[in-house]
PDB file of C-alpha atoms in Angstrom:
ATOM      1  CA  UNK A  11     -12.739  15.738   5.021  1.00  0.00           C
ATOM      2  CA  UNK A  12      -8.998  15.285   5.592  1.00  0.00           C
ATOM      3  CA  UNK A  13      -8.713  11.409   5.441  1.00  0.00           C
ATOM      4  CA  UNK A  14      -5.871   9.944   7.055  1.00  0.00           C
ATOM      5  CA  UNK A  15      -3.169  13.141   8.129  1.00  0.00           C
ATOM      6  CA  UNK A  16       0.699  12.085   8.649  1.00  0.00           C
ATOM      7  CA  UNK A  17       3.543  13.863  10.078  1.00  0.00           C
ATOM      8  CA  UNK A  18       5.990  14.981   9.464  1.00  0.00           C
ATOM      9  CA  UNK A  19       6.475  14.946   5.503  1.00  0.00           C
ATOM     10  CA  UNK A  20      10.166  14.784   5.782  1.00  0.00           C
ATOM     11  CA  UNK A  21      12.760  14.155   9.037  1.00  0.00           C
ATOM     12  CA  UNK A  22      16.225  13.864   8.957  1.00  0.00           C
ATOM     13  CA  UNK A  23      17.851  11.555  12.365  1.00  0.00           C
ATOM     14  CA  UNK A  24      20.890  10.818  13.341  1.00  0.00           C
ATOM     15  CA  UNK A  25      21.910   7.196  14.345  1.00  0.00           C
ATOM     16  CA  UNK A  26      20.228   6.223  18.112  1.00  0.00           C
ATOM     17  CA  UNK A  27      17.893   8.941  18.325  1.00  0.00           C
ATOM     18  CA  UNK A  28      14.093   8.574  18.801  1.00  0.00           C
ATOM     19  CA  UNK A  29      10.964   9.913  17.064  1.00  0.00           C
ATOM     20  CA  UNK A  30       7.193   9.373  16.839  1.00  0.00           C
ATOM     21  CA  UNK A  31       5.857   9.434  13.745  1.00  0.00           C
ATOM     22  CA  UNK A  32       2.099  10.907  13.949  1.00  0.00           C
ATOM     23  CA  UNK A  33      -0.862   9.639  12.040  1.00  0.00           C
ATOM     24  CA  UNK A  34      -4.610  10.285  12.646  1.00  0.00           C
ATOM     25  CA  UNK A  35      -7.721   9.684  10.346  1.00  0.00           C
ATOM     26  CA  UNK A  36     -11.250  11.461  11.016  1.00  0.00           C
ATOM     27  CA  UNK A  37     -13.229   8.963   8.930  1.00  0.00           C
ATOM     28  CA  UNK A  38     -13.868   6.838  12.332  1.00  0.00           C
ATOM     29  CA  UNK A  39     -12.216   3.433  10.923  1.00  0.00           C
ATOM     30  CA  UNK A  40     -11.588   0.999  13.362  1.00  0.00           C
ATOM     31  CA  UNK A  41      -8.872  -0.348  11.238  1.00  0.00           C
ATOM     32  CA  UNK A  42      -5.047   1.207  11.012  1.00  0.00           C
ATOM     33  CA  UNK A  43      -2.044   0.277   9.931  1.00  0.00           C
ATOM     34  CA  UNK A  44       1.663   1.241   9.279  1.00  0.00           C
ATOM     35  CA  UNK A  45       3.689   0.021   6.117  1.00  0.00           C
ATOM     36  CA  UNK A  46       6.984   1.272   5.208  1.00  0.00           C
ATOM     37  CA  UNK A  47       8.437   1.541   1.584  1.00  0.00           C
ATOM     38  CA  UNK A  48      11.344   1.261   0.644  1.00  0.00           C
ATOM     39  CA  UNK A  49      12.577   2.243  -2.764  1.00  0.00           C
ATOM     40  CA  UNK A  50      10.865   1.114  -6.160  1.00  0.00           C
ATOM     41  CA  UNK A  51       9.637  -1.085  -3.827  1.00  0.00           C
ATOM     42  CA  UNK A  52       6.017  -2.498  -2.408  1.00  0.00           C
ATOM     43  CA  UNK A  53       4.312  -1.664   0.898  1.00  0.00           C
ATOM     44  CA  UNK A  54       5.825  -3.950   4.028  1.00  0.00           C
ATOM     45  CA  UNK A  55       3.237  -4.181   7.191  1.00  0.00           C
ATOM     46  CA  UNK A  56       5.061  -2.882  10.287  1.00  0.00           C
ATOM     47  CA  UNK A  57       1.978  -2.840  12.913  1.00  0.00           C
ATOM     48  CA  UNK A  58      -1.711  -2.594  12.599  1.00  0.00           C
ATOM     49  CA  UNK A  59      -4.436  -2.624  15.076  1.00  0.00           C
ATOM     50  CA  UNK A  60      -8.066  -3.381  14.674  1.00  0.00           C
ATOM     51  CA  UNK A  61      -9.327  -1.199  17.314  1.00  0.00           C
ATOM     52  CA  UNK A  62      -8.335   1.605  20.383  1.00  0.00           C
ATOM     53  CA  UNK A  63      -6.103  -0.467  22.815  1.00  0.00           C
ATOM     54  CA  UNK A  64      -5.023  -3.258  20.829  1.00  0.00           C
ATOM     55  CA  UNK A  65      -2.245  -3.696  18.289  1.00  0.00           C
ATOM     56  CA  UNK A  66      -0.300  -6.557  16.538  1.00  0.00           C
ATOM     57  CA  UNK A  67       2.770  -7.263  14.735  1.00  0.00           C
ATOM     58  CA  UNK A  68       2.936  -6.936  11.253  1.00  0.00           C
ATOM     59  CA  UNK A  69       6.181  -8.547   8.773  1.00  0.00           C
ATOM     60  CA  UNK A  70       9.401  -6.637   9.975  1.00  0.00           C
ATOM     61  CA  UNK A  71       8.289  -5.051  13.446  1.00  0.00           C
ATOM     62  CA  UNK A  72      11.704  -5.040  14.676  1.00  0.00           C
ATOM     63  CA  UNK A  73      12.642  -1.592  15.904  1.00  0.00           C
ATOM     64  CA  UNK A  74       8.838  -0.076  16.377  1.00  0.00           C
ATOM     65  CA  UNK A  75       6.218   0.098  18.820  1.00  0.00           C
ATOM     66  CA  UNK A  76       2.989   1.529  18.465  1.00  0.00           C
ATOM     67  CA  UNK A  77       0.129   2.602  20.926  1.00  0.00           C
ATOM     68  CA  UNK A  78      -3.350   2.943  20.111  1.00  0.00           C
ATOM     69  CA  UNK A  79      -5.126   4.875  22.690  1.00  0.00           C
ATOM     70  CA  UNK A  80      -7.945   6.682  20.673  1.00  0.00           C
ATOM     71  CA  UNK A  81      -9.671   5.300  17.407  1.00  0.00           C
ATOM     72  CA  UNK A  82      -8.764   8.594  15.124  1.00  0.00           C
ATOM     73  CA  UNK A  83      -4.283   8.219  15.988  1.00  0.00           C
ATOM     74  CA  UNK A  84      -2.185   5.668  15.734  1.00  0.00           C
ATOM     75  CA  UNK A  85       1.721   6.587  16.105  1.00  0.00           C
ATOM     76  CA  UNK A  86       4.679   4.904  15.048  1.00  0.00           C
ATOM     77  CA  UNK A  87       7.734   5.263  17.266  1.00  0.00           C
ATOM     78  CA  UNK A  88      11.632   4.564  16.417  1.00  0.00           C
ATOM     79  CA  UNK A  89      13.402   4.376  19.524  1.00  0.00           C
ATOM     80  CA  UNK A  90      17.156   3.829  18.480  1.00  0.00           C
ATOM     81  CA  UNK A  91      17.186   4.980  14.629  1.00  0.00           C
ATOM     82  CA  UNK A  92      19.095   2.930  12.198  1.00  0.00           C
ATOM     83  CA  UNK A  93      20.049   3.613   8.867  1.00  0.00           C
ATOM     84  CA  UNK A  94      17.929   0.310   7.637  1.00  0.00           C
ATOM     85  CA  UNK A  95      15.003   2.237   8.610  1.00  0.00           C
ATOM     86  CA  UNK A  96      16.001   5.092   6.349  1.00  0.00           C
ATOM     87  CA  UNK A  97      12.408   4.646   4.161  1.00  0.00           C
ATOM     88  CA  UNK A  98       9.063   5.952   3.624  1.00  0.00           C
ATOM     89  CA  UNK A  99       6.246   5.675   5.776  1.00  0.00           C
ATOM     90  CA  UNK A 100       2.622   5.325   5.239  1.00  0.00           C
ATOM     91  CA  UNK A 101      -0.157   5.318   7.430  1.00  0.00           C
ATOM     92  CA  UNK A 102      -3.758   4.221   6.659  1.00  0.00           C
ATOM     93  CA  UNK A 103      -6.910   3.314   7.971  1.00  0.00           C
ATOM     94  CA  UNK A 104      -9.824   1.208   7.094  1.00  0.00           C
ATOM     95  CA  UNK A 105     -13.157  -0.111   7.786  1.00  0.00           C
ATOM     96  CA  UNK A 106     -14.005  -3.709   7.078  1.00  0.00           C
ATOM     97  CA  UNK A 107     -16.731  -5.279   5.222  1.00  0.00           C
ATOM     98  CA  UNK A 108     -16.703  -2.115   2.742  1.00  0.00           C
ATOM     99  CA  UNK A 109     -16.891  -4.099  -0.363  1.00  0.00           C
ATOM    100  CA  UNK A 110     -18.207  -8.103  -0.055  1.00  0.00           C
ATOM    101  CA  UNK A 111     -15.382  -8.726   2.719  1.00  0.00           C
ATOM    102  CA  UNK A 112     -12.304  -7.201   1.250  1.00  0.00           C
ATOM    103  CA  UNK A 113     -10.695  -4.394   3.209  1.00  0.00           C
ATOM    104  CA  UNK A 114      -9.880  -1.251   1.744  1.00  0.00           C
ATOM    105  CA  UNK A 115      -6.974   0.824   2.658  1.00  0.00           C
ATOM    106  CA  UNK A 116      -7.049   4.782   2.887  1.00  0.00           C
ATOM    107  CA  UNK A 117      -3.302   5.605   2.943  1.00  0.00           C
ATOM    108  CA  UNK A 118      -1.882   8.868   3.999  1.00  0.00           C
ATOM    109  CA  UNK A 119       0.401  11.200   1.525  1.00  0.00           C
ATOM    110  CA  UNK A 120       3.792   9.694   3.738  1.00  0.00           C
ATOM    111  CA  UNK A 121       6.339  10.200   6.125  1.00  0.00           C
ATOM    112  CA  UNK A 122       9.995  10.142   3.869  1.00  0.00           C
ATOM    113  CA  UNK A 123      12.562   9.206   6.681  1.00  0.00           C
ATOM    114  CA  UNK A 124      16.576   9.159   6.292  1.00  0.00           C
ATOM    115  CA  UNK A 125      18.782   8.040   9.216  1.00  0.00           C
ATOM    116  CA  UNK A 126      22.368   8.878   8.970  1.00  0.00           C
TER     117      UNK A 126
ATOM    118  CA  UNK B  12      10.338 -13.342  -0.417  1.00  0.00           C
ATOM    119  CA  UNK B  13       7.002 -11.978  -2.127  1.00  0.00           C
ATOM    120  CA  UNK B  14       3.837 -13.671  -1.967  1.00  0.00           C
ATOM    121  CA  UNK B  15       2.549 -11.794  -4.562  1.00  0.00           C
ATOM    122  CA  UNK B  16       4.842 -11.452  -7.461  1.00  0.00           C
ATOM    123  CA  UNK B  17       4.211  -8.469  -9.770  1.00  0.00           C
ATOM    124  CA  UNK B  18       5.772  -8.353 -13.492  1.00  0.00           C
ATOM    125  CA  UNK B  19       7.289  -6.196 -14.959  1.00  0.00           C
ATOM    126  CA  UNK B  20       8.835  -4.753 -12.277  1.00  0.00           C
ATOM    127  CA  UNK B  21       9.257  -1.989 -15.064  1.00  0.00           C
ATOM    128  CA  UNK B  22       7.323  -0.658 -18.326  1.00  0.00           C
ATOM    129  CA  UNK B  23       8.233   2.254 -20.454  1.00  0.00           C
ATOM    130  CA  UNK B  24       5.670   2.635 -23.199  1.00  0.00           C
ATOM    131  CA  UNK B  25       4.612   5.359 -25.701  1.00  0.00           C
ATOM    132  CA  UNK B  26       1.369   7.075 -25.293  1.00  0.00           C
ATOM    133  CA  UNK B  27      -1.754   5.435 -27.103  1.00  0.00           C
ATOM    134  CA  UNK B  28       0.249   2.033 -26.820  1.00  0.00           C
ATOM    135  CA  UNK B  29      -1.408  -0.841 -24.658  1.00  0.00           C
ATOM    136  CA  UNK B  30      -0.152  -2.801 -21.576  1.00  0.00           C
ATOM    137  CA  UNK B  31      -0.531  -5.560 -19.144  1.00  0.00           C
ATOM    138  CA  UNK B  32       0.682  -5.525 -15.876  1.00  0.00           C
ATOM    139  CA  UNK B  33       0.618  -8.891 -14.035  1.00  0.00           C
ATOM    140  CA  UNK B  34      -0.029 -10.066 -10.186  1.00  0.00           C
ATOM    141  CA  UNK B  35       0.420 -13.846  -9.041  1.00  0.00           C
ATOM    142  CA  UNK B  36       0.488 -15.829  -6.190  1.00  0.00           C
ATOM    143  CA  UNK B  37       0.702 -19.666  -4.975  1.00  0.00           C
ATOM    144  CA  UNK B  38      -1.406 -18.336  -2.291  1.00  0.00           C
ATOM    145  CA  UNK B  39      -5.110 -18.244  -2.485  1.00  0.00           C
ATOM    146  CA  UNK B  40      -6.502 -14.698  -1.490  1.00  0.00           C
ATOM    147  CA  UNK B  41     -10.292 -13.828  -1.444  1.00  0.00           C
ATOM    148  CA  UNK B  42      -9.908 -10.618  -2.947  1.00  0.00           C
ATOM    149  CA  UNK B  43      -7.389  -8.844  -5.001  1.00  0.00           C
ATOM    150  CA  UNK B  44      -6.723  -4.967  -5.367  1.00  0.00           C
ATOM    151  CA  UNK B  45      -4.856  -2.607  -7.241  1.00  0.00           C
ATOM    152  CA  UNK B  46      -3.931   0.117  -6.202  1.00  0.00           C
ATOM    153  CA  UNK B  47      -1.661   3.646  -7.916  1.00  0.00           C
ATOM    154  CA  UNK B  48       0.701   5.379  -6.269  1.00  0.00           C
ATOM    155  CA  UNK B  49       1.747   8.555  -7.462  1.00  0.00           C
ATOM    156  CA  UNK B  50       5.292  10.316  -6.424  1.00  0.00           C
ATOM    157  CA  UNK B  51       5.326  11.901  -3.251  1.00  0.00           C
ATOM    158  CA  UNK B  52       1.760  10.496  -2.189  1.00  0.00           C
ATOM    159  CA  UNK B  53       0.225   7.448  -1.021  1.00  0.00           C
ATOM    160  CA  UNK B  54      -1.579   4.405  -2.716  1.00  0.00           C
ATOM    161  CA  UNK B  55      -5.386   5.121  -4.172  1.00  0.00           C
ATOM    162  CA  UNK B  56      -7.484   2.131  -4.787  1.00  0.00           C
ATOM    163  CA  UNK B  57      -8.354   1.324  -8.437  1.00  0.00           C
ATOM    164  CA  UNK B  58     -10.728  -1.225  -8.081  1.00  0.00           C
ATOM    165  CA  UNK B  59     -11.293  -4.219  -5.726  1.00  0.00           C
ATOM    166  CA  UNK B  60     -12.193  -8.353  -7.071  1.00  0.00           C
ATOM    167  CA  UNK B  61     -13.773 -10.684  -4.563  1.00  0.00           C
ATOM    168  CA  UNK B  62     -15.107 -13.523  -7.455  1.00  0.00           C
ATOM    169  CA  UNK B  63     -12.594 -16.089  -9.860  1.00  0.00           C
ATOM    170  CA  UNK B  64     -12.994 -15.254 -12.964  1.00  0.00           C
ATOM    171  CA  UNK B  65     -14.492 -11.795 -12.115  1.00  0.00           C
ATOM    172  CA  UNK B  66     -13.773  -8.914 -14.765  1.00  0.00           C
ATOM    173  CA  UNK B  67     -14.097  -5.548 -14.203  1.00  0.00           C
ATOM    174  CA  UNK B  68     -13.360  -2.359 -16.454  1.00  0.00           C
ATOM    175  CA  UNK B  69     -12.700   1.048 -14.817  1.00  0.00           C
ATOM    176  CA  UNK B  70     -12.879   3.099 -18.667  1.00  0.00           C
ATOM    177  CA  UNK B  71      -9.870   1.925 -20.260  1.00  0.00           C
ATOM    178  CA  UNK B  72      -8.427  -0.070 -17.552  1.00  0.00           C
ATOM    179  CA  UNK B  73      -9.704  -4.020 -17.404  1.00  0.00           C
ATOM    180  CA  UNK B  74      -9.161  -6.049 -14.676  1.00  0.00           C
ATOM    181  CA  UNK B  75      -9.314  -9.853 -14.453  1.00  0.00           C
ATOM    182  CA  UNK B  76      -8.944 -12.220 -10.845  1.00  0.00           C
ATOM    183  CA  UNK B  77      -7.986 -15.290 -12.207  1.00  0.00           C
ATOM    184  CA  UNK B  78     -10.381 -18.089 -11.936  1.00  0.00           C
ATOM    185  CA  UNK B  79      -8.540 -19.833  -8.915  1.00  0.00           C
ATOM    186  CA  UNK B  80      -8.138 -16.962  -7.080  1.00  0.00           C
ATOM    187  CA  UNK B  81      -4.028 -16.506  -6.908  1.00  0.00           C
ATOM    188  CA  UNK B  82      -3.517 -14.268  -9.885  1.00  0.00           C
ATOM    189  CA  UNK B  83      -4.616 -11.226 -11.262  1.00  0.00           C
ATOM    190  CA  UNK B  84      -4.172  -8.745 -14.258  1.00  0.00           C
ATOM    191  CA  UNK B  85      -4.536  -4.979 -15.160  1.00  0.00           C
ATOM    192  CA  UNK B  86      -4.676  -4.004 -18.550  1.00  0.00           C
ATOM    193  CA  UNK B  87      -4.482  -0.727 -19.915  1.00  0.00           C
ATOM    194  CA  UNK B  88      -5.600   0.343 -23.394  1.00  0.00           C
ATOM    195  CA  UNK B  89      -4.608   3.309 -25.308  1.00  0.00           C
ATOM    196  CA  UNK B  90      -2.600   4.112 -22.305  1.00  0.00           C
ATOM    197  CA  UNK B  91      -2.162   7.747 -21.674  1.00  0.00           C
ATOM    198  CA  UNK B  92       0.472  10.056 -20.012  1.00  0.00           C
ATOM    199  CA  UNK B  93      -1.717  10.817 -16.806  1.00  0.00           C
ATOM    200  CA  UNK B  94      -1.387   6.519 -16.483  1.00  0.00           C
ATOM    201  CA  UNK B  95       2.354   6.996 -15.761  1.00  0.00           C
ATOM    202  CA  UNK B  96       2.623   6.035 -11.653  1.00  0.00           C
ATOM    203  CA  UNK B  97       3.425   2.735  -9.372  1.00  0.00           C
ATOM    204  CA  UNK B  98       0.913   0.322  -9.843  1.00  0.00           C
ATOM    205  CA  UNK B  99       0.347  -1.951  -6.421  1.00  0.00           C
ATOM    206  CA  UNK B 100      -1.457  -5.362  -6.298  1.00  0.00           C
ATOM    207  CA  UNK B 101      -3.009  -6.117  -2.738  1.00  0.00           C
ATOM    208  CA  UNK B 102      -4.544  -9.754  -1.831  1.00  0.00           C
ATOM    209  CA  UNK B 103      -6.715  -9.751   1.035  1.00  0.00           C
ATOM    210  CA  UNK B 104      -7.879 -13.220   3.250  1.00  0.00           C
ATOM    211  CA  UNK B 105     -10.780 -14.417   3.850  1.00  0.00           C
ATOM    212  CA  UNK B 106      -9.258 -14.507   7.964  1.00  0.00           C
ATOM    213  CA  UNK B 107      -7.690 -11.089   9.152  1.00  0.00           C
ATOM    214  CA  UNK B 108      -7.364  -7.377   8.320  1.00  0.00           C
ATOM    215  CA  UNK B 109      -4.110  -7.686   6.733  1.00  0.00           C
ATOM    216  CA  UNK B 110      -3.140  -7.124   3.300  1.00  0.00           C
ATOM    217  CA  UNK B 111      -0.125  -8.410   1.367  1.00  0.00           C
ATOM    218  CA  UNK B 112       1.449  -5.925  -1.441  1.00  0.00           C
ATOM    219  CA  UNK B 113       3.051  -7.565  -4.196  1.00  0.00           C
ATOM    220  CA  UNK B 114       6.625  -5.569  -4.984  1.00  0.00           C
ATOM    221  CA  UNK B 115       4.819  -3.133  -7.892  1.00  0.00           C
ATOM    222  CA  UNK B 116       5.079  -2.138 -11.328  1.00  0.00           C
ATOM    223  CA  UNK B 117       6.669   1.281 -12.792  1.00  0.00           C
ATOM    224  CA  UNK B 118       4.716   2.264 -15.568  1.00  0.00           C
ATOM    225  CA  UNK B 119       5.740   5.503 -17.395  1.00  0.00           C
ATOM    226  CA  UNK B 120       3.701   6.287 -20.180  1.00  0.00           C
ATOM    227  CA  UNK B 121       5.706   8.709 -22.748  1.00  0.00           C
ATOM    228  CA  UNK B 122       3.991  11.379 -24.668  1.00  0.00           C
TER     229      UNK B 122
END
């Protein structure tokens, strides 16, 4: 059972360019969610979405967009890299109700990003 | 600005010492989590409290939601070097799929 599967590990990008950062989970959670991380830091929500075709800001959207058109991926995308988005990036998934209410997070190993 | 403050932001112990990590809020949450994070991987849920007041011990790892529901605790006893890692808090509401990650804690446990 993989879990929730990022890529890549590790991307270097140069001011202004674009990437998609991949995530998908095989566990069938309805729930996903990007947060990004930035040193000695906590987690900061960027999107989530509760379900295929619908997704909602999070704190700092600026600068992303998301799609959600199948339950198991959900990818990030930078269009015009800045070095403020030079972080780390963590997908995860969930499926609420698991435990009396509270929603628990399955978090991917992390996408480490530098823009230069 | 955090809604969930986290303190220390850093502890340095010696192995088979104890400590106490802290998580609080103004907020009200209906549950609290903590989470690890080692390097180079993501979070992993510790444990999850939904009740005020509620304890709950993982071996040597206690943790306390505090009775109002905006703080919460970890404590580790006879801490060992395989407890060194990032140690999140997460408060969940009652509304919503969201949740909120206090800043974190640095513990590194020295042998």
């Amino acid at each position: 059972n993989a879990g929730v599967t990022q890529t890549p590990k590790f991307r270097i990008l140069k001011i202004g360019q674009s990437m998609t950062l991949q995530c998908t989970q095989d566990m069938n959670h309805n729930y996903m969610y990007w947060y990004r991380q930035d040193p000695g830091m906590g987690l900061k929500l960027i999107y989530y979405s509760v379900g295929a075709g619908i997704t909602d800001k999070g704190e700092v959207p600026n600068g992303y967009n998301v799609s959600r058109s199948t339950t198991e991926d959900f990818p990030l995308r930078l269009e015009l890299a800045a070095p403020s988005q030079t972080s780390v990036y963590f997908c995860a998934s969930s499926s609420s109700g698991q435990i009396s209410g509270a929603n628990v997070l399955t978090f991917g190993a992390g996408s480490r990003l530098t823009v230069l | 600005t955090q809604l969930l403050e986290q303190s220390p932001q850093f502890l340095s112990i010696q192995e088979g010492e104890n400590l106490t990590v802290y998580c609080n809020s103004s907020s009200v949450f209906s549950s609290l989590q903590w989470y690890r994070q080692e390097p180079g991987e993501g979070p992993v849920l510790l444990v999850t409290v939904v009740t005020g007041g509620e304890v709950k011990k993982l071996k040597r790892l206690t943790f306390q939601f505090g009775d109002a529901r905006k703080d919460s605790s970890l404590h580790i006893t006879a801490a060992q070097t395989g407890d060194t890692g990032l140690y999140l808090c997460a408060g969940g509401k009652a509304a919503g799929n969201k949740l909120t990650f206090g800043g974190g804690t640095r513990v590194l446990v020295k042998p």
